[in-house]
mmCIF file of C-alpha atoms in Angstrom:
data_model
loop_
_atom_site.group_PDB
_atom_site.id
_atom_site.type_symbol
_atom_site.label_atom_id
_atom_site.label_comp_id
_atom_site.label_asym_id
_atom_site.label_seq_id
_atom_site.Cartn_x
_atom_site.Cartn_y
_atom_site.Cartn_z
ATOM 1 C CA UNK A 1 -12.508 30.000 -6.930
ATOM 2 C CA UNK A 2 -15.129 29.980 -4.219
ATOM 3 C CA UNK A 3 -13.816 30.162 -0.657
ATOM 4 C CA UNK A 4 -15.893 29.887 2.504
ATOM 5 C CA UNK A 5 -14.736 31.278 5.828
ATOM 6 C CA UNK A 6 -16.214 30.907 9.288
ATOM 7 C CA UNK A 7 -15.218 33.162 12.155
ATOM 8 C CA UNK A 8 -14.653 32.595 15.012
ATOM 9 C CA UNK A 9 -13.213 29.087 14.973
ATOM 10 C CA UNK A 10 -14.447 28.530 18.528
ATOM 11 C CA UNK A 11 -16.988 30.177 20.783
ATOM 12 C CA UNK A 12 -17.954 29.630 24.422
ATOM 13 C CA UNK A 13 -21.114 31.147 25.890
ATOM 14 C CA UNK A 14 -23.227 30.727 29.037
ATOM 15 C CA UNK A 15 -26.522 28.897 28.774
ATOM 16 C CA UNK A 16 -29.468 31.041 27.740
ATOM 17 C CA UNK A 17 -27.489 33.505 25.666
ATOM 18 C CA UNK A 18 -28.539 34.367 22.129
ATOM 19 C CA UNK A 19 -25.661 34.010 19.682
ATOM 20 C CA UNK A 20 -24.687 34.501 16.060
ATOM 21 C CA UNK A 21 -22.344 32.393 13.963
ATOM 22 C CA UNK A 22 -20.860 33.924 10.843
ATOM 23 C CA UNK A 23 -20.130 32.548 7.390
ATOM 24 C CA UNK A 24 -18.659 34.478 4.471
ATOM 25 C CA UNK A 25 -18.068 33.456 0.859
ATOM 26 C CA UNK A 26 -16.063 35.085 -1.895
ATOM 27 C CA UNK A 27 -18.269 34.438 -4.950
ATOM 28 C CA UNK A 28 -21.803 35.752 -4.558
ATOM 29 C CA UNK A 29 -23.126 33.680 -7.481
ATOM 30 C CA UNK A 30 -24.252 30.816 -5.279
ATOM 31 C CA UNK A 31 -27.168 28.455 -5.802
ATOM 32 C CA UNK A 32 -27.845 27.816 -2.142
ATOM 33 C CA UNK A 33 -26.223 27.824 1.273
ATOM 34 C CA UNK A 34 -26.566 25.140 3.917
ATOM 35 C CA UNK A 35 -25.848 25.091 7.637
ATOM 36 C CA UNK A 36 -24.856 21.809 9.273
ATOM 37 C CA UNK A 37 -24.235 20.599 12.798
ATOM 38 C CA UNK A 38 -21.540 18.046 13.633
ATOM 39 C CA UNK A 39 -21.222 16.329 16.991
ATOM 40 C CA UNK A 40 -17.790 14.912 17.937
ATOM 41 C CA UNK A 41 -16.953 11.777 15.952
ATOM 42 C CA UNK A 42 -20.225 11.925 14.027
ATOM 43 C CA UNK A 43 -21.424 12.849 10.579
ATOM 44 C CA UNK A 44 -23.091 16.114 9.664
ATOM 45 C CA UNK A 45 -26.754 16.891 10.192
ATOM 46 C CA UNK A 46 -28.413 19.408 7.904
ATOM 47 C CA UNK A 47 -29.996 22.261 9.874
ATOM 48 C CA UNK A 48 -31.151 24.793 7.312
ATOM 49 C CA UNK A 49 -30.925 25.283 3.569
ATOM 50 C CA UNK A 50 -31.370 28.748 2.058
ATOM 51 C CA UNK A 51 -31.943 29.104 -1.667
ATOM 52 C CA UNK A 52 -30.240 32.008 -3.398
ATOM 53 C CA UNK A 53 -33.608 33.721 -3.863
ATOM 54 C CA UNK A 54 -34.394 33.585 -0.130
ATOM 55 C CA UNK A 55 -33.300 35.917 2.632
ATOM 56 C CA UNK A 56 -33.750 33.626 5.608
ATOM 57 C CA UNK A 57 -34.945 30.287 6.923
ATOM 58 C CA UNK A 58 -36.136 29.362 10.393
ATOM 59 C CA UNK A 59 -36.351 26.107 12.284
ATOM 60 C CA UNK A 60 -37.255 26.215 15.951
ATOM 61 C CA UNK A 61 -34.646 28.296 17.791
ATOM 62 C CA UNK A 62 -32.487 28.548 14.682
ATOM 63 C CA UNK A 63 -32.635 31.313 12.110
ATOM 64 C CA UNK A 64 -30.292 31.554 9.133
ATOM 65 C CA UNK A 65 -30.006 34.646 6.982
ATOM 66 C CA UNK A 66 -28.399 35.157 3.611
ATOM 67 C CA UNK A 67 -27.034 38.333 2.050
ATOM 68 C CA UNK A 68 -25.630 37.346 -1.331
ATOM 69 C CA UNK A 69 -24.499 40.825 -2.284
ATOM 70 C CA UNK A 70 -22.165 41.025 0.689
ATOM 71 C CA UNK A 71 -21.265 37.320 0.598
ATOM 72 C CA UNK A 72 -22.449 36.645 4.123
ATOM 73 C CA UNK A 73 -24.711 34.342 6.068
ATOM 74 C CA UNK A 74 -25.441 34.210 9.765
ATOM 75 C CA UNK A 75 -26.862 31.456 11.936
ATOM 76 C CA UNK A 76 -28.750 32.838 14.918
ATOM 77 C CA UNK A 77 -29.332 30.525 17.877
ATOM 78 C CA UNK A 78 -31.829 31.762 20.426
ATOM 79 C CA UNK A 79 -31.746 30.852 24.113
ATOM 80 C CA UNK A 80 -28.744 28.561 23.763
ATOM 81 C CA UNK A 81 -28.666 25.255 25.645
ATOM 82 C CA UNK A 82 -25.809 22.882 26.562
ATOM 83 C CA UNK A 83 -27.215 20.460 23.987
ATOM 84 C CA UNK A 84 -26.398 23.014 21.294
ATOM 85 C CA UNK A 85 -22.690 22.392 21.896
ATOM 86 C CA UNK A 86 -21.277 21.114 18.597
ATOM 87 C CA UNK A 87 -19.400 22.270 15.517
ATOM 88 C CA UNK A 88 -21.455 24.263 13.039
ATOM 89 C CA UNK A 89 -20.441 24.285 9.379
ATOM 90 C CA UNK A 90 -21.731 26.285 6.481
ATOM 91 C CA UNK A 91 -21.417 25.236 2.857
ATOM 92 C CA UNK A 92 -22.285 26.857 -0.455
ATOM 93 C CA UNK A 93 -23.355 25.349 -3.747
ATOM 94 C CA UNK A 94 -22.311 27.153 -6.912
ATOM 95 C CA UNK A 95 -24.403 26.971 -10.077
ATOM 96 C CA UNK A 96 -23.293 24.151 -12.344
ATOM 97 C CA UNK A 97 -21.711 22.156 -9.513
ATOM 98 C CA UNK A 98 -24.713 20.019 -8.707
ATOM 99 C CA UNK A 99 -24.345 18.770 -5.150
ATOM 100 C CA UNK A 100 -20.692 19.721 -4.949
ATOM 101 C CA UNK A 101 -20.661 21.809 -1.790
ATOM 102 C CA UNK A 102 -17.792 23.998 -0.649
ATOM 103 C CA UNK A 103 -17.427 23.965 3.128
ATOM 104 C CA UNK A 104 -16.114 26.396 5.673
ATOM 105 C CA UNK A 105 -13.885 25.118 8.462
ATOM 106 C CA UNK A 106 -16.615 25.361 11.079
ATOM 107 C CA UNK A 107 -17.229 27.106 14.383
ATOM 108 C CA UNK A 108 -17.026 24.949 17.497
ATOM 109 C CA UNK A 109 -19.608 26.111 20.016
ATOM 110 C CA UNK A 110 -19.592 25.326 23.726
ATOM 111 C CA UNK A 111 -22.623 26.297 25.791
ATOM 112 C CA UNK A 112 -21.830 26.187 29.505
ATOM 113 C CA UNK A 113 -24.574 25.292 32.008
ATOM 114 C CA UNK B 1 -35.860 4.698 8.774
ATOM 115 C CA UNK B 2 -34.080 5.947 5.715
ATOM 116 C CA UNK B 3 -30.469 6.926 5.992
ATOM 117 C CA UNK B 4 -26.853 6.388 5.090
ATOM 118 C CA UNK B 5 -24.831 3.589 6.622
ATOM 119 C CA UNK B 6 -21.066 3.704 6.691
ATOM 120 C CA UNK B 7 -19.011 0.777 7.848
ATOM 121 C CA UNK B 8 -16.883 0.094 9.678
ATOM 122 C CA UNK B 9 -16.856 2.955 12.194
ATOM 123 C CA UNK B 10 -13.137 2.478 12.898
ATOM 124 C CA UNK B 11 -10.578 0.932 10.565
ATOM 125 C CA UNK B 12 -6.914 0.237 11.150
ATOM 126 C CA UNK B 13 -4.498 -0.696 8.389
ATOM 127 C CA UNK B 14 -0.803 -1.051 7.810
ATOM 128 C CA UNK B 15 0.930 1.267 5.394
ATOM 129 C CA UNK B 16 0.979 -0.118 1.868
ATOM 130 C CA UNK B 17 -2.358 -1.904 2.096
ATOM 131 C CA UNK B 18 -5.448 -0.936 0.151
ATOM 132 C CA UNK B 19 -8.634 -0.594 2.154
ATOM 133 C CA UNK B 20 -12.290 -0.217 1.116
ATOM 134 C CA UNK B 21 -14.840 1.861 3.018
ATOM 135 C CA UNK B 22 -18.485 0.962 2.628
ATOM 136 C CA UNK B 23 -21.351 3.403 2.062
ATOM 137 C CA UNK B 24 -24.967 2.342 1.562
ATOM 138 C CA UNK B 25 -28.076 4.541 1.351
ATOM 139 C CA UNK B 26 -31.768 3.699 1.276
ATOM 140 C CA UNK B 27 -32.986 7.226 0.589
ATOM 141 C CA UNK B 28 -33.366 6.597 -3.144
ATOM 142 C CA UNK B 29 -30.963 9.469 -3.766
ATOM 143 C CA UNK B 30 -29.349 9.820 -7.161
ATOM 144 C CA UNK B 31 -26.137 11.484 -6.078
ATOM 145 C CA UNK B 32 -23.523 10.227 -3.653
ATOM 146 C CA UNK B 33 -20.318 11.815 -2.386
ATOM 147 C CA UNK B 34 -17.173 11.034 -0.449
ATOM 148 C CA UNK B 35 -15.574 13.707 1.718
ATOM 149 C CA UNK B 36 -12.457 13.667 3.818
ATOM 150 C CA UNK B 37 -12.210 15.628 7.073
ATOM 151 C CA UNK B 38 -8.931 16.432 8.818
ATOM 152 C CA UNK B 39 -8.580 18.239 12.167
ATOM 153 C CA UNK B 40 -8.914 21.993 11.799
ATOM 154 C CA UNK B 41 -9.929 21.743 8.151
ATOM 155 C CA UNK B 42 -13.230 21.805 6.377
ATOM 156 C CA UNK B 43 -14.556 18.888 4.381
ATOM 157 C CA UNK B 44 -12.811 18.197 1.101
ATOM 158 C CA UNK B 45 -14.510 16.362 -1.750
ATOM 159 C CA UNK B 46 -12.816 13.170 -2.960
ATOM 160 C CA UNK B 47 -15.259 11.747 -5.525
ATOM 161 C CA UNK B 48 -18.904 12.117 -6.413
ATOM 162 C CA UNK B 49 -21.408 10.242 -8.527
ATOM 163 C CA UNK B 50 -24.663 11.510 -9.967
ATOM 164 C CA UNK B 51 -25.762 8.294 -11.645
ATOM 165 C CA UNK B 52 -24.996 4.593 -11.628
ATOM 166 C CA UNK B 53 -21.799 3.616 -13.469
ATOM 167 C CA UNK B 54 -20.594 7.199 -13.600
ATOM 168 C CA UNK B 55 -18.472 9.249 -11.194
ATOM 169 C CA UNK B 56 -16.264 12.333 -11.189
ATOM 170 C CA UNK B 57 -13.120 13.329 -9.352
ATOM 171 C CA UNK B 58 -13.399 15.904 -6.631
ATOM 172 C CA UNK B 59 -10.666 18.170 -5.341
ATOM 173 C CA UNK B 60 -8.445 15.484 -3.770
ATOM 174 C CA UNK B 61 -9.016 12.278 -5.784
ATOM 175 C CA UNK B 62 -5.374 11.187 -6.034
ATOM 176 C CA UNK B 63 -4.787 7.877 -4.250
ATOM 177 C CA UNK B 64 -8.497 7.020 -4.093
ATOM 178 C CA UNK B 65 -10.872 5.024 -6.292
ATOM 179 C CA UNK B 66 -14.629 4.475 -6.293
ATOM 180 C CA UNK B 67 -17.311 2.462 -8.046
ATOM 181 C CA UNK B 68 -21.052 2.955 -8.472
ATOM 182 C CA UNK B 69 -22.496 -0.335 -9.649
ATOM 183 C CA UNK B 70 -25.748 0.143 -7.732
ATOM 184 C CA UNK B 71 -27.719 3.248 -6.897
ATOM 185 C CA UNK B 72 -27.604 2.414 -3.207
ATOM 186 C CA UNK B 73 -23.879 1.780 -2.883
ATOM 187 C CA UNK B 74 -20.767 3.930 -3.354
ATOM 188 C CA UNK B 75 -17.670 2.235 -1.885
ATOM 189 C CA UNK B 76 -14.385 4.117 -1.565
ATOM 190 C CA UNK B 77 -11.006 2.414 -1.852
ATOM 191 C CA UNK B 78 -8.033 4.101 -0.236
ATOM 192 C CA UNK B 79 -5.008 2.846 -2.109
ATOM 193 C CA UNK B 80 -1.376 2.627 -1.070
ATOM 194 C CA UNK B 81 -0.732 5.602 -3.340
ATOM 195 C CA UNK B 82 -2.549 7.940 -0.944
ATOM 196 C CA UNK B 83 0.257 9.611 0.994
ATOM 197 C CA UNK B 84 -1.676 10.669 4.094
ATOM 198 C CA UNK B 85 -4.660 8.326 4.387
ATOM 199 C CA UNK B 86 -5.311 8.721 8.114
ATOM 200 C CA UNK B 87 -8.484 10.810 8.346
ATOM 201 C CA UNK B 88 -12.217 10.832 9.007
ATOM 202 C CA UNK B 89 -14.149 9.824 5.882
ATOM 203 C CA UNK B 90 -17.734 10.921 5.348
ATOM 204 C CA UNK B 91 -20.191 9.651 2.755
ATOM 205 C CA UNK B 92 -23.187 11.734 1.729
ATOM 206 C CA UNK B 93 -26.104 11.634 -0.658
ATOM 207 C CA UNK B 94 -28.673 13.986 -2.124
ATOM 208 C CA UNK B 95 -31.420 14.237 -4.677
ATOM 209 C CA UNK B 96 -30.454 15.890 -7.926
ATOM 210 C CA UNK B 97 -32.218 18.753 -9.562
ATOM 211 C CA UNK B 98 -31.747 22.469 -9.020
ATOM 212 C CA UNK B 99 -29.756 22.056 -5.827
ATOM 213 C CA UNK B 100 -32.831 22.125 -3.641
ATOM 214 C CA UNK B 101 -32.015 19.008 -1.692
ATOM 215 C CA UNK B 102 -29.954 19.157 1.479
ATOM 216 C CA UNK B 103 -27.043 16.785 1.793
ATOM 217 C CA UNK B 104 -27.517 13.767 4.056
ATOM 218 C CA UNK B 105 -24.447 12.322 5.755
ATOM 219 C CA UNK B 106 -23.472 8.993 7.241
ATOM 220 C CA UNK B 107 -21.723 8.791 10.610
ATOM 221 C CA UNK B 108 -18.297 8.403 9.094
ATOM 222 C CA UNK B 109 -15.395 5.973 9.136
ATOM 223 C CA UNK B 110 -12.228 6.867 10.988
ATOM 224 C CA UNK B 111 -9.272 5.345 9.182
ATOM 225 C CA UNK B 112 -5.896 5.013 10.873
ATOM 226 C CA UNK B 113 -2.905 3.846 8.851
ATOM 227 C CA UNK B 114 0.329 3.029 10.646
#
């Protein structure tokens, strides 16, 4: 059974710092991996989607990498800003489970001015 | 603008009452999903539907029911049989086909049962 883990559960950094959020999964036979952002009391916003055949995806200051063989993905945030403060969740899609994502518990990020 | 609308944002009910959460999308997505989120836990799938008039149980379907009479709508009923209904409920949708479509979420309904 696929399990997704995100460590740490919470992270606090000063503004301007580059940071890395981690996501690990137990079954490497994934179809894709998605990173989401969730603001308090809100729904999730899709940030990046990496197909199993890809190594990384970039959007602005965000870069997500995928290493299927080791069951790991990282979300790199460059030059962090207070507006980046939110909970970041990763989720994997296994083959055959169309749309049925398996989520990690999230990392809550606080960027201090 | 296309998106997913969940209503109401907050819902309060007495124990023993059924309650229905609304979810509407105008993204022309085939698939729709209901997730439950509890503090300190990841999202857990309740039900999903890939086509009108068809739906499948997720990991925690007990005490819940859904319908998919229209492509745009996927309401969730929390029944009195659900033992711990107080939670944040999120509806989502996506295109089908090779898993290439990211999931789009509504802004959620926070249900409190006392």
